[in-house]
Short mmCIF file of C-alpha atoms in Angstrom, two decimals:
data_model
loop_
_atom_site.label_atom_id
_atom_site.label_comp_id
_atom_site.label_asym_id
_atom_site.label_seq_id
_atom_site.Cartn_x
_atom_site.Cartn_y
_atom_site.Cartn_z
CA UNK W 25 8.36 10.98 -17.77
CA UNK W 26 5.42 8.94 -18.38
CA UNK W 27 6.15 7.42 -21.88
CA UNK W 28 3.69 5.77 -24.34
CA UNK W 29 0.53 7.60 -21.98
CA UNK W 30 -0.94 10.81 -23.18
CA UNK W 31 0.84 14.68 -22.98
CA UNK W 32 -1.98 15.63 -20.54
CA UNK W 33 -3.20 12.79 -18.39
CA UNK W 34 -6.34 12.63 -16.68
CA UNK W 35 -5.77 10.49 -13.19
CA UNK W 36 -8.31 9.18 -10.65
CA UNK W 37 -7.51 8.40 -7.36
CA UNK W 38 -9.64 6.52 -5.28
CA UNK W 39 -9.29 5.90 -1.57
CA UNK W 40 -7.71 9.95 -2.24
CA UNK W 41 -8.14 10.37 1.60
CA UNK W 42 -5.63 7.20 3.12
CA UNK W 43 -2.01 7.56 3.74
CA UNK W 44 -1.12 5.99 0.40
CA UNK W 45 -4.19 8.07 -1.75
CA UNK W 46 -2.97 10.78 0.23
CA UNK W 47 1.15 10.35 -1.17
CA UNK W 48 -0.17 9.22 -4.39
CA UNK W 49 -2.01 12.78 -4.74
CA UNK W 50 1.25 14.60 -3.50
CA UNK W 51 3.73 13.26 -5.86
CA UNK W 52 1.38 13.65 -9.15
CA UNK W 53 0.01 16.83 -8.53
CA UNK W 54 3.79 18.57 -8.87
CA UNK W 55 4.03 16.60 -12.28
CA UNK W 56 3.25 19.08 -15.43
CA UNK W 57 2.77 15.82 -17.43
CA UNK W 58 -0.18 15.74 -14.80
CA UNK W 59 -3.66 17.68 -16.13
CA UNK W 60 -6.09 16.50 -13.79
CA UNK W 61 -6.42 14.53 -10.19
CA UNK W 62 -9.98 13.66 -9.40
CA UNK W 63 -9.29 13.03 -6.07
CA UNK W 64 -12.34 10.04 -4.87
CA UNK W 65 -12.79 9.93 -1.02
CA UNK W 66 -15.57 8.47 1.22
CA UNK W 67 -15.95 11.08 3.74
CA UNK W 68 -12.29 12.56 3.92
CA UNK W 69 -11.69 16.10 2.80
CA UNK W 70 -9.36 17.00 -0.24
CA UNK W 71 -8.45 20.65 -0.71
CA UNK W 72 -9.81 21.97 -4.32
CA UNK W 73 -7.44 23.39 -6.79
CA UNK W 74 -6.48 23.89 -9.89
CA UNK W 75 -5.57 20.63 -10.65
CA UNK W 76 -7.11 18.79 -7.82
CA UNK W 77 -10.52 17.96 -8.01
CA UNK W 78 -12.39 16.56 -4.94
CA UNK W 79 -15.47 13.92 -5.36
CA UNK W 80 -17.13 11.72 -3.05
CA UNK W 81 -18.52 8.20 -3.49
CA UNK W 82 -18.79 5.03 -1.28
CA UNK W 83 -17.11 2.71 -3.27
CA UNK W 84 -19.95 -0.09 -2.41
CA UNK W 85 -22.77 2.08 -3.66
CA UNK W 86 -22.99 1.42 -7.23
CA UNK W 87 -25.46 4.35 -7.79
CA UNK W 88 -22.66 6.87 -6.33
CA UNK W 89 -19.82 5.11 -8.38
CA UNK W 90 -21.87 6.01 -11.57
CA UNK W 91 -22.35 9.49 -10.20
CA UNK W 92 -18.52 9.44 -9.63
CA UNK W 93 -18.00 8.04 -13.23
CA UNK W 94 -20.30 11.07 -14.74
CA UNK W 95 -18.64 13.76 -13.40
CA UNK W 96 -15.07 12.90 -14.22
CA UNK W 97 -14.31 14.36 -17.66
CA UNK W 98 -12.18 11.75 -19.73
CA UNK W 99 -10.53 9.78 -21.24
CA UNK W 100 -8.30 8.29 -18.26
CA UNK W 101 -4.86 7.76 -18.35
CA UNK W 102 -4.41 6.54 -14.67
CA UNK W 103 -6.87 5.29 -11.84
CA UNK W 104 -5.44 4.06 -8.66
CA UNK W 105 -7.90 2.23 -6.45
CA UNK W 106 -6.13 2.45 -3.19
CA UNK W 107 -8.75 1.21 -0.77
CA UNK W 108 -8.87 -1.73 1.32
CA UNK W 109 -9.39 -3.38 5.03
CA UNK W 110 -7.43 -5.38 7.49
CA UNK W 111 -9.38 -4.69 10.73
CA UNK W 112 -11.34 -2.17 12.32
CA UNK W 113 -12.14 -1.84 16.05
CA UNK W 114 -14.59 -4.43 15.69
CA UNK W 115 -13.01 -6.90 13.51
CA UNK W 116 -9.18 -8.58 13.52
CA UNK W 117 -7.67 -10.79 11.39
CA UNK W 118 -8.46 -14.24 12.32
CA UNK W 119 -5.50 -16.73 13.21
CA UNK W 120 -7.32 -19.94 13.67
CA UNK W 121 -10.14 -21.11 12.00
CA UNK W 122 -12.56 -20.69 15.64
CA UNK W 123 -12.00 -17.10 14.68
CA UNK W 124 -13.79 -17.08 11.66
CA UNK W 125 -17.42 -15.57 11.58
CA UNK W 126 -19.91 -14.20 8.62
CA UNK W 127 -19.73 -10.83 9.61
CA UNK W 128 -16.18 -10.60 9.53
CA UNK W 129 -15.99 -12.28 6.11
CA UNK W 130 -18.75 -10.07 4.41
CA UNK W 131 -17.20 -6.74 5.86
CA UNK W 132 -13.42 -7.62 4.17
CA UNK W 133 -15.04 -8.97 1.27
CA UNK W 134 -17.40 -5.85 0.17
CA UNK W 135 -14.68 -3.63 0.86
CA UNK W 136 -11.55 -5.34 -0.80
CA UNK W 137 -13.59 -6.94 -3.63
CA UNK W 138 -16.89 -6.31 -4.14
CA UNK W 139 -16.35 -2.89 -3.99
CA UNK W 140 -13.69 -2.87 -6.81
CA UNK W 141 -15.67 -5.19 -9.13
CA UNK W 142 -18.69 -2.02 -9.22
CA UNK W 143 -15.62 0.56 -9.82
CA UNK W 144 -13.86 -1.50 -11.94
CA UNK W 145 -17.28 -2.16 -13.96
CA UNK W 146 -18.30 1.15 -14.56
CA UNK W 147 -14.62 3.24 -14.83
CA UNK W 148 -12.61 0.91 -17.01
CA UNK W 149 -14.46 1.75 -20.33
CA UNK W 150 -13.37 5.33 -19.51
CA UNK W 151 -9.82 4.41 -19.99
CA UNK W 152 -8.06 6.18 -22.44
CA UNK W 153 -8.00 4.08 -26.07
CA UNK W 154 -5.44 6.24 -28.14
CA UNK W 155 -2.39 6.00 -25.70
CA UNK W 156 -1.96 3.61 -23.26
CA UNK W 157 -3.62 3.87 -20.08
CA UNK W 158 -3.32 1.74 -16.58
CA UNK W 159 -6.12 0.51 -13.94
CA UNK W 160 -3.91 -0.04 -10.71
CA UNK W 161 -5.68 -1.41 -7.65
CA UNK W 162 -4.22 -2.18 -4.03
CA UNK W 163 -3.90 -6.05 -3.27
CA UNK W 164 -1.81 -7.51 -1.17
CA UNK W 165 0.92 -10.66 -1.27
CA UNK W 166 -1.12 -12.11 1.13
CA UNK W 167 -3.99 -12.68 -1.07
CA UNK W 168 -1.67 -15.13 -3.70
CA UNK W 169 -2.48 -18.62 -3.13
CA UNK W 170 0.89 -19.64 -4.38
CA UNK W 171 2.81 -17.53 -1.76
CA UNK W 172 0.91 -18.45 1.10
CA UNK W 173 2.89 -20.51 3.93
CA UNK W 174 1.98 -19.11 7.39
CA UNK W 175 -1.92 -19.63 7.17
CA UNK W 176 -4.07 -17.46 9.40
CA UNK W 177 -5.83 -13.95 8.34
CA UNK W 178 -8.46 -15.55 6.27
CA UNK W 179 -11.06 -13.24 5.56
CA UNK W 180 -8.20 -10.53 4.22
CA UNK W 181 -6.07 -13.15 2.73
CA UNK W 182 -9.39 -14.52 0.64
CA UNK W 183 -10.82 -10.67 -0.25
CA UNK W 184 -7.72 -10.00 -1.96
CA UNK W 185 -6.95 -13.57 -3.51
CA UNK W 186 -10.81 -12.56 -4.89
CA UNK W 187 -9.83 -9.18 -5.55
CA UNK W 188 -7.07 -10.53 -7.78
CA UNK W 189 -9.38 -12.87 -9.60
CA UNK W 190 -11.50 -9.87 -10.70
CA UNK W 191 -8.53 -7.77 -11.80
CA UNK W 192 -7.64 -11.09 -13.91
CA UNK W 193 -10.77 -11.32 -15.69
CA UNK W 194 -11.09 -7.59 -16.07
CA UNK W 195 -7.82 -7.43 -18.07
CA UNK W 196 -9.37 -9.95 -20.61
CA UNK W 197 -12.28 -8.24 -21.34
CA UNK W 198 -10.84 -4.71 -21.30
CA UNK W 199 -7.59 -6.11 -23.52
CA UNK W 200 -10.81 -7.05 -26.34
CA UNK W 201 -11.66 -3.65 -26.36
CA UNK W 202 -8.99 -1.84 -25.43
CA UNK W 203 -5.49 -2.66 -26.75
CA UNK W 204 -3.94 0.29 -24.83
CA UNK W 205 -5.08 -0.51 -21.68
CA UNK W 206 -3.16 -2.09 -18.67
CA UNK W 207 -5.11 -3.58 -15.52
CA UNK W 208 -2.94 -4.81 -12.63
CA UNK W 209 -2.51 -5.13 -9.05
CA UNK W 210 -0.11 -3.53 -6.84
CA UNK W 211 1.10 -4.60 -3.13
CA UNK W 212 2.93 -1.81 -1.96
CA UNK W 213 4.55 -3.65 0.97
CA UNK W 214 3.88 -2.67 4.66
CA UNK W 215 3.29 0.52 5.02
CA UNK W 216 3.26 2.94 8.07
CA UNK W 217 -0.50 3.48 8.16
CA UNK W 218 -3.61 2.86 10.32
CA UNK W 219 -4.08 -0.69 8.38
CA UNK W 220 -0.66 -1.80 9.32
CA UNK W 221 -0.33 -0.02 12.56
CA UNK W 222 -0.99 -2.93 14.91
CA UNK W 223 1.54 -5.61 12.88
CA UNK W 224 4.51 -3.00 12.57
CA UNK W 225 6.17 -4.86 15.95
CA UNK W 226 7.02 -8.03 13.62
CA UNK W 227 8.08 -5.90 10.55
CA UNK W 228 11.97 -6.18 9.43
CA UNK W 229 14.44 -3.52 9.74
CA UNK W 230 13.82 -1.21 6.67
CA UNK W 231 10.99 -3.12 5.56
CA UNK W 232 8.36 -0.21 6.95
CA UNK W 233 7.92 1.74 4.46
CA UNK W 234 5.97 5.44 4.70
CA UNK W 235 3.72 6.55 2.17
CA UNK W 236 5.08 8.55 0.29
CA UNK W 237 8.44 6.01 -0.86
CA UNK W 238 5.86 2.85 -1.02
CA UNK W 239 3.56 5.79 -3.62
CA UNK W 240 6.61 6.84 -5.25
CA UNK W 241 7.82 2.95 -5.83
CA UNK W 242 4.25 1.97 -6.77
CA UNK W 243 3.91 4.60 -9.71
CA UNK W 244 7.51 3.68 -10.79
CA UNK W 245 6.28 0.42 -11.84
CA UNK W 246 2.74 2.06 -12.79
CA UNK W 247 5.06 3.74 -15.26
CA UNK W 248 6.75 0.95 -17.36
CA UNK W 249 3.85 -1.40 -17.19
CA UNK W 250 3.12 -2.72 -20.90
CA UNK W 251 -0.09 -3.56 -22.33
CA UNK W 252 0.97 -7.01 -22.30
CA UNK W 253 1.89 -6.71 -18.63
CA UNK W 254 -2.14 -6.37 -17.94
CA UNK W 255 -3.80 -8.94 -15.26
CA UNK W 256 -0.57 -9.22 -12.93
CA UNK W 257 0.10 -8.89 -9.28
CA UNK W 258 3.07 -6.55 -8.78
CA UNK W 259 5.27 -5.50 -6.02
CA UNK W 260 6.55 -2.44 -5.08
CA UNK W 261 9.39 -3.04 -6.63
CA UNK W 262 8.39 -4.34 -9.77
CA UNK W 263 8.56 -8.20 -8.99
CA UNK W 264 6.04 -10.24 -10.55
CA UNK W 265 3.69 -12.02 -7.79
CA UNK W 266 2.19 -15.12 -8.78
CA UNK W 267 -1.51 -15.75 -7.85
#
């Protein structure tokens, strides 16, 4: 049960297509508390139904994030911003400073931050302001500058130490206009999908976790976040993360 938010919540997903969106989409949609899934993918393709209800928008184009934003009927009770980048076939995390280039560095930032300052800019003042309503995005414990003691993976570790620095300073300005409202992070651990896939070898036993346990864990906490609770870095498991 999804106490303190509203009988019929609206809920955006975005990054709907991923393993995690994907999991996140699964376990809501059989939830009757549930009304609406606007389901927010780049290019990925999400089945229509009756509650499920497909969009597109590249999350760095700010004129297709206000398109998104105008055809989602509100107020919103839950958005989950589960996009983000580690590597691609052209870029790997860096583990000495030679690695480090521009390129590599602009990629990780426009998708892990930049990206989620235009959302975050244009979707928060949707947020519903008569029951309480969350704005959940993907970091990582990587990106806390407190928690850092191996080094290495720069560009990702300083997109999402970034990242974390606009979800801070959202939750000030939204908690002035909004006293429902809750905006956090969430790092969902490692989890079997494409980002992770070519780290798994050094994961613990029982520390991989699939999609659909690190979505189910990740709304858990989603669901007894307070108001007061707004501009921290959670865990799956509801530990607090310090930046």
């Amino acid at each position: 049960m999804w106490q303190g938010f509203s009988d019929h919540m609206n809920v955006v997903i975005i990054g709907a297509g991923g393993g995690i969106g994907r999991a996140m989409i699964e376990n809501l949609s059989g939830q009757s508390q549930i009304k609406k899934i606007y389901a927010v993918t780049h290019r990925s393709k999400i089945e229509k139904t009756d509650k499920i209800i497909p969009l597109t928008c590249d999350i760095i184009d700010e004129t297709q994030i206000k398109e998104m934003c105008a055809a989602i009927d509100g107020p919103l009770d839950l958005i989950l911003m589960t996009t983000g980048m580690l590597h691609d076939d052209k870029t790997k995390p860096e583990k000495s400073l030679s690695d480090i280039n521009i390129d590599n560095l602009e990629k990780l930032f426009r998708i892990n931050c930049f990206g989620p300052a235009l959302v975050v800019k244009h979707i928060c003042p949707l947020l519903n302001r008569d029951h309480k309503s969350v704005f959940a995005a993907l970091s990582a414990r990587v990106g806390s500058i407190s928690d850092n003691h191996l080094g290495g993976w720069y560009s990702y570790r300083a997109s999402k130490a970034a990242l974390n620095m606009i979800l801070k300073t959202t939750s000030i300005e939204v908690a002035r206009k909004n006293k429902n409202a809750a905006v956090i992070g969430l790092h969902p651990g490692t989890v079997d999908t494409r980002l992770s896939k070519p780290f798994q070898a050094n994961v613990p036993d029982g520390k991989l976790f699939t999609p659909e346990y690190a979505a189910e864990q990740m709304l858990n906490v989603v669901k007894n976040v307070k108001p007061d609770d707004s501009g921290r870095l959670f865990a799956y498991d509801g530990e607090i993360i310090e930046f």
